[in-house]
CSV table of C-alpha atoms in Angstrom, one decimal:
chain,number,residue,atom,x,y,z
F,99,MET,CA,-57.9,22.1,-18.5
F,100,LYS,CA,-60.3,21.0,-15.8
F,101,THR,CA,-60.4,17.3,-15.1
F,102,PRO,CA,-63.9,15.8,-14.9
F,103,PRO,CA,-64.6,14.4,-11.4
F,104,ASN,CA,-65.1,10.8,-12.6
F,105,SER,CA,-61.8,10.7,-14.4
F,106,ILE,CA,-59.9,10.1,-11.2
F,107,PHE,CA,-61.9,6.9,-10.6
F,108,TYR,CA,-61.5,5.9,-14.2
F,109,LEU,CA,-57.7,6.3,-14.0
F,110,ALA,CA,-57.5,4.4,-10.7
F,111,GLY,CA,-59.5,1.6,-12.1
F,112,PHE,CA,-57.5,1.5,-15.3
F,113,SER,CA,-54.3,1.4,-13.3
F,114,ILE,CA,-55.6,-1.7,-11.4
F,115,LEU,CA,-56.8,-3.4,-14.5
F,116,ALA,CA,-53.5,-2.7,-16.3
F,117,GLY,CA,-51.5,-4.4,-13.6
F,118,THR,CA,-49.6,-1.3,-12.6
F,119,THR,CA,-50.2,-1.8,-8.9
F,120,SER,CA,-47.1,-2.6,-7.0
F,121,ALA,CA,-46.1,-4.7,-4.0
F,122,ASN,CA,-43.5,-2.3,-2.7
F,123,SER,CA,-42.3,-2.7,0.8
F,124,CYS,CA,-40.4,-0.9,3.4
F,125,VAL,CA,-39.2,-2.8,6.5
F,126,LEU,CA,-37.5,-1.2,9.5
F,127,GLN,CA,-35.2,-3.3,11.6
F,128,ASP,CA,-34.5,-1.6,14.9
F,129,THR,CA,-31.5,-2.7,16.9
F,130,GLY,CA,-30.5,0.6,18.4
F,131,VAL,CA,-29.9,2.0,14.9
F,132,HIS,CA,-32.4,1.8,12.1
F,133,ARG,CA,-31.9,-0.5,9.1
F,134,PHE,CA,-34.3,0.3,6.3
F,135,LEU,CA,-35.0,-2.4,3.6
F,136,VAL,CA,-37.0,-1.1,0.7
F,137,SER,CA,-38.0,-3.3,-2.2
F,138,ALA,CA,-39.9,-2.2,-5.3
F,139,GLY,CA,-40.3,-3.1,-8.9
F,140,PRO,CA,-39.9,-3.8,-11.6
F,141,ILE,CA,-38.1,-0.6,-12.2
F,142,PRO,CA,-36.1,0.4,-15.4
F,143,ASP,CA,-32.8,2.2,-15.0
F,144,ILE,CA,-32.2,1.0,-11.5
F,145,SER,CA,-28.8,2.7,-11.3
F,146,GLY,CA,-30.3,6.1,-12.1
F,147,TYR,CA,-33.0,5.7,-9.5
F,148,CYS,CA,-30.5,4.6,-6.9
F,149,GLY,CA,-28.4,7.7,-7.5
F,150,GLY,CA,-31.6,9.8,-7.0
F,151,LEU,CA,-32.4,8.0,-3.8
F,152,TRP,CA,-28.9,8.6,-2.3
F,153,ASP,CA,-28.9,12.2,-3.5
F,154,ASN,CA,-32.3,12.9,-2.0
F,155,LEU,CA,-31.6,11.1,1.3
F,156,LYS,CA,-28.8,13.6,1.9
F,157,ARG,CA,-31.5,16.3,2.5
F,158,PHE,CA,-31.9,14.7,5.9
F,159,SER,CA,-28.7,15.0,8.0
F,160,GLN,CA,-30.4,12.6,10.5
F,161,CYS,CA,-30.2,9.8,7.9
F,162,SER,CA,-26.5,9.6,7.4
F,163,ALA,CA,-26.4,6.2,5.8
F,164,SER,CA,-23.9,3.4,6.3
F,165,ALA,CA,-23.9,-0.3,5.3
F,166,THR,CA,-25.5,0.8,2.1
F,167,PHE,CA,-26.8,-1.1,-0.9
F,168,CYS,CA,-28.9,-0.1,-3.9
F,169,GLY,CA,-29.3,-2.2,-7.0
F,170,ALA,CA,-31.2,-5.0,-8.7
F,171,ARG,CA,-32.0,-8.2,-7.0
F,172,GLY,CA,-33.1,-11.1,-9.2
F,173,ALA,CA,-33.7,-11.1,-12.9
F,174,ASP,CA,-36.9,-9.1,-12.9
F,175,ASN,CA,-35.5,-5.5,-12.4
F,176,HIS,CA,-36.6,-5.4,-8.7
F,177,LEU,CA,-34.9,-2.5,-6.9
F,178,GLU,CA,-33.5,-3.2,-3.4
F,179,TRP,CA,-32.5,-0.2,-1.4
F,180,GLU,CA,-30.9,-0.8,2.0
F,181,PHE,CA,-29.1,1.3,4.6
F,182,THR,CA,-28.4,1.7,8.2
F,183,ALA,CA,-29.0,5.1,9.8
F,184,PRO,CA,-29.2,6.6,13.3
F,185,SER,CA,-32.4,6.0,15.2
F,186,ILE,CA,-33.5,9.6,14.6
F,187,CYS,CA,-33.9,8.9,10.9
F,188,ASN,CA,-37.6,8.0,10.5
F,189,GLY,CA,-39.9,6.4,8.0
F,190,GLY,CA,-41.3,9.7,6.9
F,191,MET,CA,-37.9,10.9,5.8
F,192,VAL,CA,-37.4,7.7,3.8
F,193,GLU,CA,-40.8,8.0,2.2
F,194,SER,CA,-40.1,11.6,1.2
F,195,THR,CA,-36.8,10.5,-0.3
F,196,TRP,CA,-38.5,7.8,-2.3
F,197,TRP,CA,-41.1,10.3,-3.6
F,198,GLU,CA,-38.5,12.9,-4.6
F,199,ALA,CA,-36.4,10.3,-6.4
F,200,THR,CA,-39.3,8.4,-8.2
F,201,ARG,CA,-42.3,10.7,-8.0
F,202,ASN,CA,-44.0,7.4,-7.0
F,203,ASP,CA,-44.0,6.4,-10.7
F,204,PHE,CA,-43.6,2.8,-9.5
F,205,GLY,CA,-45.9,3.1,-6.5
F,206,SER,CA,-45.4,4.5,-3.1
F,207,ILE,CA,-43.7,3.0,0.0
F,208,ASP,CA,-45.0,3.0,3.5
F,209,CYS,CA,-42.2,2.9,6.1
F,210,PRO,CA,-42.8,2.4,9.8
């Protein structure tokens, strides 16, 4: 089935009107090693998505994670994903991991 060209704009507009835009964030703290702090939500089944994030991060040997946390913060099902990795782990690897685990169903992230 071919999608009419205007339907993309309609869907994007509907998404904004429906309130499904997100305020996801990805912060990089660089102190010789990289500390990534990702926040997104609200997200249902946070434990399932956390498992997917850790599993997909393993695709990048450069991102061997330590000082890890993934879970809900607050009462609104906001996912917080935090880890420290060697400085050769970059934002593109973290963004790719997010996409593989969530298919951007809750919005994308933009990591420095």
